[in-house]
Each structure stands twice: as structure tokens, then as C-alpha cells.
PDB file of C-alpha atoms in Angstrom:
ATOM      1  CA  MET A 988     -19.196  32.332  -9.604  1.00 79.00           C
ATOM      2  CA  HIS A 989     -17.032  29.245 -10.004  1.00 84.00           C
ATOM      3  CA  PRO A 990     -18.752  25.907  -9.196  1.00 87.00           C
ATOM      4  CA  ASN A 991     -16.117  25.189  -6.524  1.00 88.00           C
ATOM      5  CA  TRP A 992     -17.938  27.661  -4.275  1.00 93.00           C
ATOM      6  CA  PHE A 993     -20.934  25.301  -4.099  1.00 94.00           C
ATOM      7  CA  ILE A 994     -18.656  22.898  -2.228  1.00 94.00           C
ATOM      8  CA  ARG A 995     -16.577  25.411  -0.322  1.00 95.00           C
ATOM      9  CA  ILE A 996     -19.326  27.578   1.188  1.00 97.00           C
ATOM     10  CA  PRO A 997     -21.344  24.765   2.818  1.00 97.00           C
ATOM     11  CA  PHE A 998     -18.138  23.068   4.000  1.00 97.00           C
ATOM     12  CA  ALA A 999     -16.907  26.350   5.490  1.00 98.00           C
ATOM     13  CA  ALA A1000     -20.264  27.045   7.142  1.00 97.00           C
ATOM     14  CA  VAL A1001     -20.438  23.602   8.740  1.00 96.00           C
ATOM     15  CA  PHE A1002     -16.841  23.568   9.932  1.00 97.00           C
ATOM     16  CA  GLY A1003     -16.745  27.213  10.991  1.00 96.00           C
ATOM     17  CA  GLY A1004     -20.036  26.895  12.863  1.00 96.00           C
ATOM     18  CA  HIS A1005     -19.020  23.737  14.693  1.00 95.00           C
ATOM     19  CA  GLY A1006     -15.622  25.200  15.529  1.00 97.00           C
ATOM     20  CA  ILE A1007     -17.043  28.435  16.916  1.00 98.00           C
ATOM     21  CA  GLY A1008     -19.543  26.467  19.000  1.00 97.00           C
ATOM     22  CA  LYS A1009     -16.784  24.392  20.559  1.00 97.00           C
ATOM     23  CA  LEU A1010     -14.562  27.414  21.198  1.00 98.00           C
ATOM     24  CA  VAL A1011     -17.360  29.515  22.711  1.00 97.00           C
ATOM     25  CA  MET A1012     -18.681  26.701  24.937  1.00 97.00           C
ATOM     26  CA  PRO A1013     -15.784  24.272  25.416  1.00 96.00           C
ATOM     27  CA  THR A1014     -16.985  22.824  28.722  1.00 96.00           C
ATOM     28  CA  ALA A1015     -20.509  22.137  27.480  1.00 96.00           C
ATOM     29  CA  SER A1016     -19.131  20.669  24.257  1.00 95.00           C
ATOM     30  CA  ALA A1017     -16.704  18.480  26.204  1.00 95.00           C
ATOM     31  CA  GLU A1018     -19.498  17.162  28.392  1.00 95.00           C
ATOM     32  CA  MET A1019     -21.779  16.481  25.434  1.00 91.00           C
ATOM     33  CA  LEU A1020     -19.019  14.655  23.524  1.00 88.00           C
ATOM     34  CA  SER A1021     -17.454  13.007  26.587  1.00 89.00           C
ATOM     35  CA  LEU A1022     -14.061  14.437  25.670  1.00 92.00           C
ATOM     36  CA  PRO A1023     -11.461  16.421  27.619  1.00 96.00           C
ATOM     37  CA  VAL A1024     -11.851  20.193  27.335  1.00 97.00           C
ATOM     38  CA  ALA A1025      -8.320  20.520  25.892  1.00 97.00           C
ATOM     39  CA  LEU A1026      -9.185  18.115  23.060  1.00 96.00           C
ATOM     40  CA  VAL A1027     -12.438  19.961  22.372  1.00 96.00           C
ATOM     41  CA  PHE A1028     -10.453  23.199  22.127  1.00 97.00           C
ATOM     42  CA  VAL A1029      -7.995  21.644  19.627  1.00 97.00           C
ATOM     43  CA  VAL A1030     -10.843  20.164  17.561  1.00 97.00           C
ATOM     44  CA  GLY A1031     -12.751  23.471  17.636  1.00 98.00           C
ATOM     45  CA  LEU A1032      -9.676  25.356  16.478  1.00 98.00           C
ATOM     46  CA  ALA A1033      -9.074  22.834  13.660  1.00 98.00           C
ATOM     47  CA  GLU A1034     -12.712  23.141  12.598  1.00 98.00           C
ATOM     48  CA  LEU A1035     -12.650  26.930  12.607  1.00 98.00           C
ATOM     49  CA  LEU A1036      -9.389  27.062  10.652  1.00 98.00           C
ATOM     50  CA  ALA A1037     -10.690  24.489   8.144  1.00 98.00           C
ATOM     51  CA  GLY A1038     -13.782  26.633   7.615  1.00 98.00           C
ATOM     52  CA  ILE A1039     -11.717  29.743   7.033  1.00 98.00           C
ATOM     53  CA  GLY A1040      -9.290  27.822   4.820  1.00 97.00           C
ATOM     54  CA  ALA A1041     -12.082  26.516   2.607  1.00 96.00           C
ATOM     55  CA  VAL A1042     -13.019  30.103   1.783  1.00 96.00           C
ATOM     56  CA  VAL A1043      -9.492  31.479   1.443  1.00 95.00           C
ATOM     57  CA  GLY A1044      -8.434  28.561  -0.772  1.00 93.00           C
ATOM     58  CA  GLY A1045     -11.200  29.447  -3.191  1.00 92.00           C
ATOM     59  CA  ILE A1046     -10.106  33.044  -3.654  1.00 92.00           C
ATOM     60  CA  ARG A1047      -8.291  33.153  -6.954  1.00 88.00           C
ATOM     61  CA  LYS A1048      -5.861  35.898  -5.918  1.00 92.00           C
ATOM     62  CA  ALA A1049      -5.147  34.541  -2.436  1.00 91.00           C
ATOM     63  CA  PRO A1050      -1.449  33.856  -1.936  1.00 93.00           C
ATOM     64  CA  HIS A1051      -0.534  30.189  -1.564  1.00 93.00           C
ATOM     65  CA  ARG A1052      -4.145  29.089  -1.996  1.00 91.00           C
ATOM     66  CA  LEU A1053      -3.145  25.572  -3.036  1.00 92.00           C
ATOM     67  CA  LEU A1054      -1.210  25.226   0.206  1.00 94.00           C
ATOM     68  CA  VAL A1055      -4.214  26.645   2.075  1.00 95.00           C
ATOM     69  CA  ASP A1056      -6.434  23.992   0.467  1.00 95.00           C
ATOM     70  CA  ARG A1057      -4.069  21.238   1.527  1.00 95.00           C
ATOM     71  CA  LEU A1058      -3.807  22.550   5.079  1.00 96.00           C
ATOM     72  CA  THR A1059      -7.615  22.866   5.181  1.00 97.00           C
ATOM     73  CA  GLY A1060      -8.006  19.203   4.256  1.00 97.00           C
ATOM     74  CA  LEU A1061      -5.255  18.259   6.698  1.00 97.00           C
ATOM     75  CA  ALA A1062      -7.062  20.059   9.522  1.00 97.00           C
ATOM     76  CA  ALA A1063     -10.494  18.630   8.666  1.00 98.00           C
ATOM     77  CA  ALA A1064      -9.736  14.981   7.837  1.00 98.00           C
ATOM     78  CA  PRO A1065      -8.553  13.888  11.315  1.00 97.00           C
ATOM     79  CA  VAL A1066     -11.518  15.647  12.938  1.00 97.00           C
ATOM     80  CA  LEU A1067     -13.906  13.764  10.671  1.00 96.00           C
ATOM     81  CA  LEU A1068     -12.148  10.429  11.113  1.00 96.00           C
ATOM     82  CA  GLY A1069     -12.319  10.947  14.875  1.00 94.00           C
ATOM     83  CA  ALA A1070     -16.020  11.823  14.716  1.00 92.00           C
ATOM     84  CA  ILE A1071     -16.761   8.754  12.614  1.00 91.00           C
ATOM     85  CA  ALA A1072     -14.724   6.424  14.836  1.00 91.00           C
ATOM     86  CA  MET A1073     -15.751   7.810  18.224  1.00 88.00           C
ATOM     87  CA  VAL A1074     -19.355   8.915  17.728  1.00 84.00           C
ATOM     88  CA  HIS A1075     -21.019   7.695  14.551  1.00 84.00           C
ATOM     89  CA  TRP A1076     -19.569   4.231  13.827  1.00 83.00           C
ATOM     90  CA  PRO A1077     -21.070   1.781  12.708  1.00 82.00           C
ATOM     91  CA  ARG A1078     -24.412   3.418  11.924  1.00 81.00           C
ATOM     92  CA  TRP A1079     -24.697   4.796   8.379  1.00 79.00           C
ATOM     93  CA  SER A1080     -27.899   6.878   8.374  1.00 83.00           C
ATOM     94  CA  PHE A1081     -27.595  10.393   9.800  1.00 78.00           C
ATOM     95  CA  VAL A1082     -30.930   9.977  11.610  1.00 83.00           C
ATOM     96  CA  ALA A1083     -30.529   9.885  15.387  1.00 83.00           C
ATOM     97  CA  THR A1084     -31.493   6.657  17.139  1.00 84.00           C
ATOM     98  CA  GLU A1085     -31.455   5.433  20.711  1.00 86.00           C
ATOM     99  CA  SER A1086     -28.102   3.726  20.123  1.00 83.00           C
ATOM    100  CA  HIS A1087     -26.691   6.709  18.171  1.00 81.00           C
ATOM    101  CA  PRO A1088     -28.230   9.930  19.558  1.00 82.00           C
ATOM    102  CA  MET A1089     -25.836  12.020  17.399  1.00 80.00           C
ATOM    103  CA  GLY A1090     -26.848  10.100  14.265  1.00 84.00           C
ATOM    104  CA  GLY A1091     -24.850   7.994  11.858  1.00 82.00           C
ATOM    105  CA  MET A1092     -21.850   8.755   9.726  1.00 89.00           C
ATOM    106  CA  GLU A1093     -23.142   9.517   6.223  1.00 91.00           C
ATOM    107  CA  PHE A1094     -22.831  13.298   6.632  1.00 91.00           C
ATOM    108  CA  GLN A1095     -19.307  12.962   8.045  1.00 93.00           C
ATOM    109  CA  VAL A1096     -18.309  10.706   5.135  1.00 94.00           C
ATOM    110  CA  VAL A1097     -19.414  13.390   2.640  1.00 95.00           C
ATOM    111  CA  LEU A1098     -17.453  16.044   4.542  1.00 96.00           C
ATOM    112  CA  LEU A1099     -14.451  13.689   4.670  1.00 96.00           C
ATOM    113  CA  GLY A1100     -14.634  13.349   0.891  1.00 95.00           C
ATOM    114  CA  ILE A1101     -14.519  17.126   0.534  1.00 95.00           C
ATOM    115  CA  ALA A1102     -11.632  17.361   3.012  1.00 97.00           C
ATOM    116  CA  LEU A1103      -9.678  14.742   1.048  1.00 96.00           C
ATOM    117  CA  TYR A1104     -10.425  16.594  -2.199  1.00 94.00           C
ATOM    118  CA  LEU A1105      -8.909  19.738  -0.685  1.00 94.00           C
ATOM    119  CA  LEU A1106      -5.990  17.852   0.892  1.00 94.00           C
ATOM    120  CA  LEU A1107      -5.099  16.277  -2.446  1.00 92.00           C
ATOM    121  CA  GLY A1108      -5.080  19.622  -4.254  1.00 82.00           C
ATOM    122  CA  GLY A1109      -8.674  20.632  -4.866  1.00 70.00           C
ATOM    123  CA  SER A1110      -7.991  24.003  -6.469  1.00 64.00           C
ATOM    124  CA  SER A1111      -5.126  22.679  -8.546  1.00 62.00           C
ATOM    125  CA  ASN A1112      -7.470  20.019  -9.942  1.00 55.00           C
ATOM    126  CA  ALA A1113     -10.199  22.548 -10.772  1.00 52.00           C
ATOM    127  CA  ARG A1114      -7.913  25.270 -12.177  1.00 51.00           C
ATOM    128  CA  LEU A1115     -10.022  28.199 -11.040  1.00 45.00           C
ATOM    129  CA  LYS A1116     -10.014  30.901 -13.685  1.00 45.00           C
TER     130      LYS A1116
END
């Protein structure tokens, strides 16, 4: 197994899981996040596609996998920037507090780093063999 999978699988699980949750329960998610249902649907779809893309981009024989990686990062980065700006800023620690019941932004910053890695050509940098 190539070491890239140790980044891709957790990223895919987090994004896919969050996306499915938003798509299955858009109204509840919208209420919890104080966002319009339409925006929650778009974010959920972006999260689900980013999760799928993280896996597909790691498959050596997948057609256009470098493009898939870039699209994966492009789908994930705005979601993470929005989460940081709208929910987690300016608290760093992921631990929930009274002022930040959804926790701080350190987890989202790590995921953003992975998304940017993929956006900037993750597989092409690693040369999966």
C-alpha cells in the first residue's frame, strides 16, 4: 500500500461522512449550522464528492486521477475555509467551549492542508508507482 492512502482514507472518511450526513438530514443540518437548506445541500454534495475524489485520485489506474485530485481539493478547500470563517474562528483548539460549541479550527486547518495538497497536484508530487 502506498503511503498516500494514509492521508486519503481518513480525508475521504471525514468528508464522505459529513457530506452524507448533510444530504440525508439537510433540514436538521441547516438548523444546527444556522445555514439555508440549499447551502447545506451544496456543501454536503461538495463534501461527498471530495470524499469520493480522494479515493479515486489515489487509484493508480484511474483515468485522469491528477485532475480528480485537483477537483477534490477545489471542492474541499472552500468548504473548509467557510467552516473556519463561519464556525470555528478565532478559537484554535478543537475542544468545544461555551463560546465555540463546535470546537476550534485546528482539525479544519489540517484538512485544509490536505485539500490544498490535492488541489496543487498531490498525486503528481508523490508519483504513485
